[in-house]
Amino acid sequence: MYICQFIWNIFTYIGTFILLFANVFLIYSIIKYKKEIEKKYSDTDWKPKVSIIIPTYNESVKTLEKTILCVLKSNYPKNKLELIIVDDGSTNDSCDIIKQKYKSQNIKIFKKENGGPASAKNYGIKKSKGELVGTIDSDSFIAPNTIYNMIKIFKSDKSIGAVASSVKIFNPKKWIERFQHFEYEVILYVRRIFMVYESIYVTPGGFSLYKKKILNKLKGFDENSLTEDIEIALRIQSLGYKIRSSLDAYVYTVPPQDILSLIKQRVRWIRGGIRDRIKNRHLFSFEYGDFLYLGMCFDFIILIPICIGIVAPFIMALLNASWINELGFVSLAYLSTSHITGIGIIITILTVSWTLSVINFMEKNSEEGTKVGWDPIGILIFIFAYGYIMVFSWLVAFYKEITFSKKSWETRESIVR
Amino acid sequence: MGRNFSLNVYTTVFIITLALFLTGIYIGMKLNDIYLIDFGKEVETLNVKMHSYELLFLLDNSSMGCDLYGEYAVTLDSETFSIGANLDYMEQHQGIENKELKMQYFKLEMRDYLISKKMIKQCNLNQSIILYFYSNTECILCRDQGFELDKLKHDININNQTNVRTYSFDGDYEDSAVIRALKHEFNISTYPALVINDQVYEGLRRSQEIKNKLN
């Protein structure tokens, strides 16, 4: 047997084992911690002052207005709600129009020089007076009970530092929205599982609530990060505060509308995720318990089998070219050895169970009147296209990292996770 | 700070994963067995079919035998080729190498070769025979030679040219009396090696070159 073939076989077995391990881990956790994962929080009379910050840059009046209105329509005492809009040096006049139109409302609008989304959020934090501070993307919309449902979670445990919302796709119709709709449900479900292990590593930019004293302690968001919502979560974890994920604090967002924007978004997530983890590398320690494996490594480990499964066939096709045969790399096509076929059957069964579990979770945790129902086509597209999109995004992210591409507001799409 | 590390969860998950992994391997092996049984039946059917023709050819030396050979060549050539391709796929892509089946296949090829050789001579047919000797362990160019022969077969089929019968033999199968006998007869020691109408050619030969030799 050629040495290359042998090494390849080993890689295939390791990759398959990792994929199987991840599947078993998720299903085992779902069974073992079902109650905690599906837990909803009890009502409370506690109504702290909440500041909601909307950072904006060249957003249209219509979209911005929609976001403002959804916050104003919240089922939360108006005197306890502070709405802050931070215009990060927009070149359009949306904020001026809003200022005129909502003069009577208690909306604070600030203008500053362009500095990026994190800098706009930090500016808003400085101006805020609430005990809790929330940041919402200017193209996302919250449901009337979202703020209150998050407050209930804060009340349940004093050591909670932040609460992540339940981000959903707004009215998914196109194929690209339908598969992301399912993806977001998977993300939410996994986040709930990770919550049981105190390993949430992102507070979605779509909408999240933080204790202001913690944000002050952390000196706000990292303005140099590509994904400040991951970076801040890592530092909250590092301080020892808990992060919770809500099931019923709904936030609706409009996802990337074409494949190019989707890849751009994923590339940013990947680059940001890597950089933020490197920056907070002290978290790669057993001292942080499960967070070491789930918060710091899981995302990257799971990529190994995906890469093996997707990149490998292309390498195989290359290696089958006759000039390579002459170099001695013959018969590398050992991808589908018969043993792997058997393990593949087991992985398929687990994946189907896991998918059904997500569908069930989705049905239980959607806002009345907005239920999309289960969408087999969206799920199939997710299963077959997601891996390719992720691998391609990884390759682009890697290329951009080595060519030191810069970030800007223009490169940002809908900021959700 | 000292946060909880769920060692018991990871250990349990690891044990379950290992058990499922081994079960997967076991299922894979069982699937191979089922596949091999089915494949064995296919080989056996071909064997019986070939045997029937063989008897007819032995009985009949007249021109009727030549007509029968035409039918035989068309049917059996595609069936033998399909079994060979299946064996090759199993070996290259699925890692299944069944020595017994392979030896049985070589025996079938040998019988087919001898029948064809006799009938071509007897019926004075414009047909060529190519024997291809390869090795899976010590031959870098064998895969290329395989491609060249496939290309040749494809070209000939498309252009409806001279009929060619091709037989491939794994030279590493020294246990097989068939392989030993053929290697000895044509004095084969290196791979790839081709025997085109009883002439031996060692080393890689491109399809065009082979075509020229056939003409």
XYZ file of C-alpha atoms in Angstrom:
632
model
C 0.000 0.000 0.000
C 1.313 3.429 -0.899
C 2.183 5.669 2.031
C -0.113 8.448 0.753
C -3.003 6.038 0.627
C -2.293 4.922 4.172
C -2.091 8.496 5.502
C -5.290 9.328 3.646
C -7.096 6.384 5.195
C -6.018 7.511 8.669
C -7.339 11.039 7.972
C -10.646 9.626 6.756
C -11.066 7.515 9.874
C -10.153 10.405 12.203
C -12.536 12.758 10.366
C -15.358 10.238 10.534
C -14.731 9.644 14.224
C -14.875 13.396 14.944
C -18.149 13.754 13.028
C -19.614 10.806 14.890
C -18.371 12.182 18.238
C -19.987 15.591 17.564
C -23.284 13.931 16.623
C -23.262 11.704 19.696
C -22.336 14.634 21.940
C -25.258 16.747 20.747
C -27.801 13.935 20.925
C -26.519 12.774 24.329
C -26.784 16.352 25.651
C -30.301 16.756 24.249
C -31.417 13.584 26.017
C -29.574 14.273 29.267
C -30.379 17.975 29.598
C -33.739 18.177 27.782
C -35.371 20.081 30.679
C -32.615 22.692 30.938
C -32.461 23.157 27.165
C -36.196 23.754 26.869
C -36.518 25.690 30.147
C -38.598 28.847 30.129
C -38.293 31.467 32.861
C -40.966 32.564 35.347
C -42.573 36.027 35.354
C -41.111 38.884 37.347
C -42.109 42.335 38.648
C -38.553 43.566 38.358
C -38.467 46.341 35.765
C -34.977 47.836 35.596
C -34.182 50.770 33.320
C -33.185 49.450 29.903
C -31.251 51.392 27.268
C -31.566 50.191 23.697
C -28.837 51.340 21.330
C -29.324 51.317 17.564
C -26.023 51.946 15.788
C -26.628 53.018 12.211
C -24.685 53.878 9.116
C -26.433 55.042 5.927
C -29.537 52.990 6.748
C -32.729 53.892 4.877
C -35.405 55.875 6.772
C -37.928 53.079 6.192
C -35.768 50.331 7.743
C -34.592 52.518 10.613
C -38.142 53.578 11.354
C -39.288 49.958 11.441
C -36.609 49.132 14.006
C -37.427 52.200 16.141
C -41.151 51.446 16.085
C -40.707 47.847 17.172
C -38.704 49.024 20.211
C -41.290 51.694 21.032
C -44.072 49.109 20.803
C -42.389 46.878 23.372
C -44.492 45.662 26.284
C -42.231 47.432 28.751
C -42.876 50.580 30.832
C -42.022 53.590 28.642
C -40.395 55.449 31.542
C -37.997 52.511 31.961
C -37.046 52.379 28.307
C -34.367 54.600 26.796
C -33.883 54.529 23.018
C -30.532 55.742 21.687
C -29.674 56.017 18.006
C -26.024 56.483 17.167
C -25.357 57.755 13.670
C -21.847 56.578 12.834
C -21.076 59.368 10.377
C -23.750 58.516 7.797
C -23.651 60.449 4.553
C -27.448 60.316 4.141
C -30.032 62.292 6.131
C -32.045 59.375 7.584
C -31.311 60.367 11.184
C -32.344 63.995 10.587
C -35.644 62.860 9.099
C -36.203 60.507 12.052
C -35.373 63.329 14.489
C -38.003 65.547 12.933
C -40.620 62.838 12.674
C -40.273 61.521 16.243
C -39.722 64.825 18.058
C -42.421 63.998 20.579
C -40.987 60.579 21.377
C -38.230 60.106 23.890
C -35.552 59.156 21.361
C -31.973 60.308 21.771
C -30.080 60.691 18.521
C -26.327 61.218 18.515
C -24.024 61.834 15.609
C -20.376 60.915 15.641
C -17.520 60.460 13.250
C -17.401 57.168 11.429
C -15.623 54.542 13.492
C -17.376 51.249 12.834
C -20.253 49.426 14.532
C -18.420 48.646 17.782
C -17.382 52.273 18.200
C -21.008 53.379 17.629
C -22.196 50.895 20.250
C -19.557 52.128 22.729
C -20.636 55.712 22.132
C -24.214 54.709 22.898
C -23.152 52.870 26.072
C -21.412 56.019 27.328
C -24.580 58.045 26.771
C -26.911 55.418 28.241
C -28.446 55.541 31.710
C -29.987 52.062 31.923
C -29.001 49.309 34.318
C -29.234 46.985 31.323
C -28.022 47.935 27.870
C -29.148 46.318 24.655
C -27.754 46.706 21.168
C -29.929 46.076 18.150
C -28.923 46.096 14.493
C -30.665 48.795 12.504
C -32.170 46.178 10.177
C -33.510 43.861 12.889
C -36.904 43.927 14.606
C -37.845 42.719 18.059
C -41.200 41.285 19.141
C -43.286 43.174 21.776
C -42.306 40.787 24.611
C -38.635 40.388 23.701
C -37.224 42.831 26.262
C -39.432 41.555 29.082
C -38.597 37.907 28.301
C -34.921 38.725 28.587
C -35.407 40.616 31.857
C -36.976 37.446 33.344
C -33.737 35.599 32.629
C -31.572 38.288 34.259
C -33.786 38.066 37.338
C -33.298 34.288 37.640
C -29.581 34.480 38.483
C -27.474 37.408 39.697
C -24.339 36.112 38.012
C -25.836 36.448 34.520
C -23.917 39.082 32.580
C -25.648 38.922 29.218
C -28.662 37.393 27.521
C -28.726 36.459 23.846
C -31.965 36.697 21.906
C -33.618 34.120 19.685
C -32.723 35.327 16.201
C -35.079 34.307 13.396
C -35.236 35.005 9.686
C -37.967 37.456 8.796
C -40.534 35.881 6.470
C -38.242 33.402 4.646
C -39.339 32.992 1.024
C -36.322 32.701 -1.285
C -34.276 29.482 -1.198
C -31.346 31.349 0.351
C -33.598 32.596 3.170
C -35.267 29.233 3.674
C -32.065 27.358 4.297
C -30.770 30.103 6.581
C -34.053 29.945 8.464
C -33.279 26.334 9.354
C -29.626 27.139 10.000
C -30.585 29.817 12.543
C -32.775 27.290 14.347
C -29.834 24.877 14.473
C -27.609 27.679 15.804
C -30.194 28.551 18.474
C -30.589 24.916 19.485
C -26.828 24.387 19.711
C -26.531 27.607 21.716
C -29.117 26.297 24.176
C -27.112 23.076 24.496
C -23.886 25.028 25.002
C -25.679 27.145 27.619
C -26.059 24.047 29.797
C -22.256 23.727 29.709
C -21.746 27.490 30.348
C -20.115 27.740 26.939
C -21.995 30.380 24.928
C -19.394 32.248 22.924
C -21.519 34.839 21.127
C -24.144 37.413 22.084
C -25.780 38.068 18.687
C -25.483 41.576 17.277
C -29.106 41.234 16.080
C -30.164 41.908 19.653
C -28.567 41.128 23.026
C -28.909 42.613 26.503
C -25.954 43.235 28.821
C -25.535 44.474 32.385
C -24.092 47.939 32.019
C -21.695 47.545 34.943
C -20.101 44.590 33.125
C -19.812 46.512 29.870
C -18.152 49.330 31.809
C -15.814 46.880 33.482
C -14.889 45.489 30.050
C -14.566 49.033 28.625
C -17.213 48.228 26.024
C -16.896 46.450 22.709
C -13.573 45.876 20.979
C -13.535 48.412 18.160
C -10.910 46.480 16.234
C -12.802 43.228 16.165
C -14.564 41.976 13.039
C -17.110 40.242 15.263
C -17.464 42.334 18.404
C -20.428 40.179 19.469
C -18.135 37.146 19.770
C -15.318 39.130 21.330
C -17.472 40.633 24.086
C -18.960 37.208 24.895
C -15.477 35.725 25.278
C -14.526 38.491 27.710
C -17.760 38.110 29.693
C -16.993 34.391 30.013
C -13.444 35.248 30.983
C -14.718 37.467 33.832
C -16.754 34.528 35.125
C -20.221 35.916 34.367
C -22.865 33.678 32.835
C -24.407 34.151 29.415
C -27.916 32.875 28.790
C -29.784 32.321 25.566
C -33.492 33.059 25.436
C -36.017 30.871 23.658
C -38.798 33.442 23.455
C -37.009 36.776 23.067
C -37.608 36.889 19.331
C -35.605 39.067 16.975
C -36.301 39.046 13.252
C -33.664 39.862 10.726
C -33.265 39.999 6.981
C -30.435 37.624 5.978
C -27.999 38.023 3.070
C -30.051 37.862 -0.139
C -27.508 36.334 -2.474
C -24.773 33.777 -2.262
C -21.971 36.357 -2.524
C -23.276 38.406 0.442
C -23.775 35.195 2.398
C -20.183 34.116 1.804
C -18.968 37.634 2.711
C -20.889 37.394 5.999
C -19.520 33.930 6.793
C -15.978 34.995 5.923
C -16.299 37.838 8.418
C -17.673 35.495 11.089
C -14.825 33.051 10.533
C -12.083 35.682 10.491
C -13.568 37.418 13.520
C -14.014 34.127 15.358
C -10.395 33.152 14.858
C -8.966 36.575 15.715
C -11.130 36.980 18.829
C -10.109 33.567 20.110
C -6.454 34.300 19.489
C -6.842 37.632 21.289
C -8.493 35.861 24.247
C -6.190 32.838 24.087
C -5.939 32.654 27.875
C -9.347 30.934 27.619
C -7.585 27.903 26.082
C -7.219 26.512 29.572
C -8.832 23.753 31.615
C -9.465 26.437 34.214
C -12.440 27.507 32.059
C -13.918 24.018 32.111
C -16.195 23.060 29.223
C -15.692 26.451 27.616
C -12.243 25.296 26.496
C -13.721 22.545 24.311
C -17.132 23.979 23.378
C -16.524 27.720 23.299
C -13.006 27.766 21.959
C -12.555 24.609 19.852
C -15.842 22.970 18.788
C -16.442 25.218 15.751
C -13.013 24.473 14.385
C -12.851 20.762 15.211
C -16.120 20.111 13.379
C -14.580 21.628 10.266
C -12.053 18.790 9.943
C -14.552 16.151 8.736
C -16.409 18.727 6.625
C -13.155 19.625 4.873
C -12.217 15.970 4.417
C -15.616 15.204 2.916
C -15.762 18.200 0.625
C -12.245 19.231 -0.298
C -11.035 15.647 -0.680
C -12.971 14.764 -3.853
C -11.400 17.757 -5.592
C -7.935 16.696 -4.470
C -8.744 13.174 -5.646
C -9.736 14.432 -9.065
C -6.439 16.291 -9.257
C -4.441 13.315 -8.088
C -6.094 11.104 -10.669
C -4.541 13.206 -13.421
C -2.058 11.014 -15.188
C 1.009 13.224 -14.615
C 0.524 12.760 -10.902
C 0.163 9.015 -11.342
C 3.595 9.040 -12.850
C 4.939 10.630 -9.686
C 3.647 7.692 -7.739
C 0.466 8.968 -6.118
C -1.551 6.139 -7.561
C -4.863 4.842 -6.257
C -5.488 7.534 -3.690
C -9.204 7.194 -4.233
C -9.777 5.360 -1.007
C -12.409 7.797 0.204
C -15.315 5.451 0.361
C -13.737 2.415 1.893
C -16.331 -0.135 2.849
C -15.849 0.459 6.591
C -16.623 4.130 6.193
C -19.843 3.163 4.395
C -21.035 1.383 7.554
C -20.095 4.304 9.806
C -21.731 6.644 7.275
C -25.015 4.796 7.751
C -24.819 5.372 11.521
C -23.915 9.055 11.077
C -26.866 9.456 8.694
C -29.258 7.913 11.248
C -27.907 10.242 13.976
C -28.106 13.277 11.688
C -31.709 12.471 10.785
C -32.607 12.099 14.510
C -30.828 15.344 15.242
C -32.619 17.138 12.384
C -35.999 15.865 13.597
C -35.104 17.111 17.045
C -34.357 20.598 15.639
C -37.683 20.563 13.745
C -39.522 19.690 16.958
C -37.635 22.432 18.817
C -38.482 24.901 16.046
C -42.179 24.082 16.206
C -42.256 24.577 19.973
C -40.295 27.813 20.046
C -41.729 30.068 17.384
C -43.831 33.133 18.025
C -47.550 32.610 17.468
C -48.577 33.910 14.080
C -45.060 33.830 12.642
C -44.572 30.073 12.511
C -42.975 29.099 9.261
C -43.602 25.422 9.798
C -41.200 22.768 8.760
C -39.777 23.261 5.320
C -38.272 20.100 3.797
C -36.736 21.936 0.833
C -35.045 24.491 3.083
C -33.692 21.663 5.247
C -32.423 19.705 2.247
C -30.681 22.784 0.846
C -29.153 23.349 4.275
C -27.888 19.758 4.496
C -26.413 19.685 0.996
C -25.236 23.273 0.475
C -24.090 24.390 3.909
C -20.870 22.352 3.961
C -19.785 23.705 0.574
C -20.542 27.305 1.558
C -18.622 26.919 4.803
C -15.581 25.314 3.190
C -15.492 27.956 0.475
C -15.876 30.690 3.120
C -13.008 29.168 5.066
C -10.764 29.243 2.003
C -11.669 32.895 1.305
C -11.213 33.787 5.003
C -7.797 32.137 4.977
C -6.838 34.036 1.810
C -8.060 37.338 3.282
C -6.196 36.753 6.519
C -2.917 36.202 4.730
C -3.485 39.232 2.503
C -4.483 41.380 5.530
C -7.811 42.626 4.129
C -9.357 45.437 6.156
C -12.873 45.653 7.587
C -15.399 48.448 7.149
C -19.130 49.177 7.519
C -19.530 48.504 3.771
C -18.306 44.947 4.139
C -20.846 44.260 6.857
C -24.091 42.579 6.134
C -26.862 41.763 8.537
C -25.103 41.197 11.833
C -26.707 38.193 13.405
C -25.596 35.003 15.011
C -11.937 30.437 39.112
C -12.198 26.702 38.346
C -15.232 26.006 36.193
C -16.798 22.619 35.675
C -15.240 20.328 33.073
C -17.797 17.635 32.253
C -15.298 14.821 32.035
C -17.979 12.208 32.706
C -20.041 13.507 29.744
C -17.062 13.446 27.364
C -16.016 10.001 28.582
C -19.528 8.599 28.104
C -19.820 10.246 24.682
C -16.389 8.872 23.719
C -17.368 5.336 24.751
C -20.681 5.546 22.839
C -18.858 6.981 19.811
C -16.278 4.207 19.899
C -19.004 1.571 20.174
C -20.905 3.107 17.230
C -17.683 3.455 15.239
C -16.888 -0.237 15.693
C -20.510 -1.141 14.938
C -20.199 0.930 11.749
C -17.088 -0.995 10.745
C -18.907 -4.272 11.483
C -21.909 -3.154 9.375
C -19.500 -2.179 6.583
C -17.914 -5.628 6.682
C -21.306 -7.338 6.619
C -22.377 -5.175 3.666
C -19.207 -6.256 1.864
C -20.077 -9.878 2.500
C -23.582 -9.416 1.093
C -22.172 -7.620 -1.921
C -19.567 -10.305 -2.466
C -22.165 -13.095 -2.281
C -24.245 -11.345 -4.957
C -21.181 -10.716 -7.030
C -20.099 -14.349 -6.644
C -23.486 -15.426 -8.027
C -22.955 -13.188 -11.053
C -19.555 -14.748 -11.696
C -21.061 -18.219 -11.317
C -23.817 -17.431 -13.849
C -21.217 -16.295 -16.341
C -19.247 -19.439 -15.636
C -22.247 -21.643 -16.427
C -23.013 -19.681 -19.588
C -19.442 -19.963 -20.794
C -19.431 -23.664 -20.043
C -22.515 -24.206 -22.220
C -20.942 -22.393 -25.152
C -17.702 -24.266 -24.618
C -19.552 -27.578 -24.999
C -21.280 -26.356 -28.150
C -17.979 -25.278 -29.662
C -16.449 -28.662 -28.842
C -19.377 -30.471 -30.428
C -19.688 -28.430 -33.569
C -16.790 -27.684 -35.873
C -18.956 -26.502 -38.745
C -19.790 -22.961 -39.836
C -22.715 -23.021 -37.409
C -20.105 -22.841 -34.643
C -18.768 -19.671 -36.222
C -22.226 -18.063 -36.184
C -22.579 -19.130 -32.596
C -19.210 -17.585 -31.767
C -20.433 -14.210 -33.050
C -23.286 -14.334 -30.583
C -20.957 -15.597 -27.859
C -18.404 -12.830 -28.382
C -21.014 -10.072 -28.154
C -22.731 -11.409 -25.017
C -19.754 -12.594 -23.067
C -17.435 -9.748 -23.887
C -19.699 -7.197 -22.192
C -20.437 -9.496 -19.227
C -16.779 -10.318 -18.616
C -15.886 -6.647 -18.969
C -18.544 -5.636 -16.439
C -17.299 -8.184 -13.883
C -13.711 -7.007 -14.384
C -14.744 -3.370 -13.955
C -16.661 -4.249 -10.767
C -13.672 -6.079 -9.325
C -11.441 -3.134 -10.154
C -13.866 -0.640 -8.583
C -14.158 -2.706 -5.423
C -10.404 -2.939 -5.130
C -9.621 0.695 -5.929
C -12.522 2.498 -4.291
C -13.898 0.252 -1.604
C -10.746 -1.464 -0.448
C -12.281 -4.906 -0.979
C -9.946 -7.463 -2.457
C -11.384 -10.946 -2.696
C -8.642 -13.309 -3.849
C -10.935 -16.228 -4.534
C -13.265 -14.200 -6.763
C -10.360 -12.643 -8.574
C -8.803 -16.035 -9.261
C -12.147 -17.316 -10.484
C -12.365 -14.297 -12.769
C -8.894 -14.947 -14.197
C -9.930 -18.530 -14.866
C -12.983 -17.276 -16.769
C -10.830 -14.899 -18.757
C -8.380 -17.681 -19.580
C -11.195 -19.925 -20.823
C -12.676 -17.096 -22.843
C -9.245 -16.333 -24.271
C -8.656 -19.954 -25.326
C -12.133 -20.262 -26.873
C -11.705 -16.985 -28.746
C -8.227 -17.917 -29.961
C -9.504 -21.258 -31.286
C -12.606 -19.792 -32.918
C -10.803 -16.845 -34.520
C -8.460 -19.309 -36.183
C -11.209 -21.790 -37.044
C -13.565 -19.232 -38.501
C -10.792 -17.067 -39.982
C -12.117 -13.925 -38.261
C -10.687 -10.436 -38.405
C -10.362 -10.186 -34.635
C -7.467 -9.321 -32.355
C -6.656 -10.418 -28.850
C -4.864 -8.290 -26.274
C -3.602 -9.689 -22.993
C -2.772 -7.039 -20.400
C -0.563 -7.897 -17.426
C -0.538 -5.414 -14.551
C 0.541 -5.195 -10.935
C -1.154 -3.330 -8.070
C 1.973 -3.211 -5.944
C 4.953 -2.401 -8.084
C 3.674 -0.589 -11.128
C 3.389 3.170 -11.394
C 2.296 3.182 -15.039
C -0.323 0.425 -14.819
C -3.166 2.811 -14.030
C -2.282 4.825 -17.124
C -2.115 1.664 -19.204
C -5.606 0.808 -17.963
C -6.845 4.221 -19.107
C -5.203 3.733 -22.519
C -6.894 0.362 -23.002
C -10.267 1.819 -21.978
C -9.692 4.624 -24.467
C -8.852 2.114 -27.184
C -11.992 0.091 -26.485
C -14.055 3.278 -26.534
C -12.550 4.451 -29.856
C -13.071 1.077 -31.467
C -16.681 0.908 -30.333
C -17.352 4.407 -31.640
C -15.725 3.819 -35.008
C -17.075 0.278 -35.333
C -13.624 -0.897 -36.279
C -11.938 -4.291 -35.964
C -13.222 -6.285 -33.058
C -10.765 -6.529 -30.191
C -10.964 -8.830 -27.176
C -9.030 -7.585 -24.147
C -8.103 -9.657 -21.095
C -6.466 -8.213 -17.985
C -4.412 -10.284 -15.566
C -2.979 -9.285 -12.186
C 0.635 -10.455 -12.347
C 0.888 -10.468 -8.541
C -1.435 -13.478 -8.372
C 1.312 -16.081 -8.481
C -0.993 -18.481 -6.575
C -3.183 -18.732 -9.647
C -2.121 -21.473 -12.035
C -3.664 -19.437 -14.873
C -1.466 -16.406 -14.171
C 1.634 -18.572 -13.735
C 0.980 -20.381 -17.005
C 0.340 -17.205 -19.018
C 3.327 -15.362 -17.528
C 5.495 -18.350 -18.316
C 4.168 -18.705 -21.857
C 4.828 -15.058 -22.733
C 7.828 -14.636 -20.446
C 6.345 -11.679 -18.545
C 8.582 -10.164 -15.874
C 7.841 -6.400 -15.859
C 4.617 -4.364 -15.767
C 2.684 -3.098 -17.561
C 3.015 -5.670 -20.328
C 0.784 -6.223 -23.324
C 0.493 -9.259 -25.563
C -1.016 -8.154 -28.841
C -1.770 -11.058 -31.145
C 0.908 -13.171 -29.396
C 3.588 -10.429 -29.572
C 4.850 -9.140 -26.196
C 5.275 -5.373 -25.567
C 6.648 -4.185 -22.251
C 6.138 -0.696 -20.784
C 3.374 1.842 -21.273
C 1.793 1.827 -24.733
C -0.564 4.590 -25.793
C -3.881 3.725 -27.436
C -2.817 5.021 -30.856
C 0.308 2.866 -30.774
C -1.770 -0.195 -29.851
C -4.225 0.596 -32.630
C -1.354 0.708 -35.130
C -0.117 -2.656 -33.956
C -3.583 -4.163 -34.351
C -3.712 -3.057 -37.969
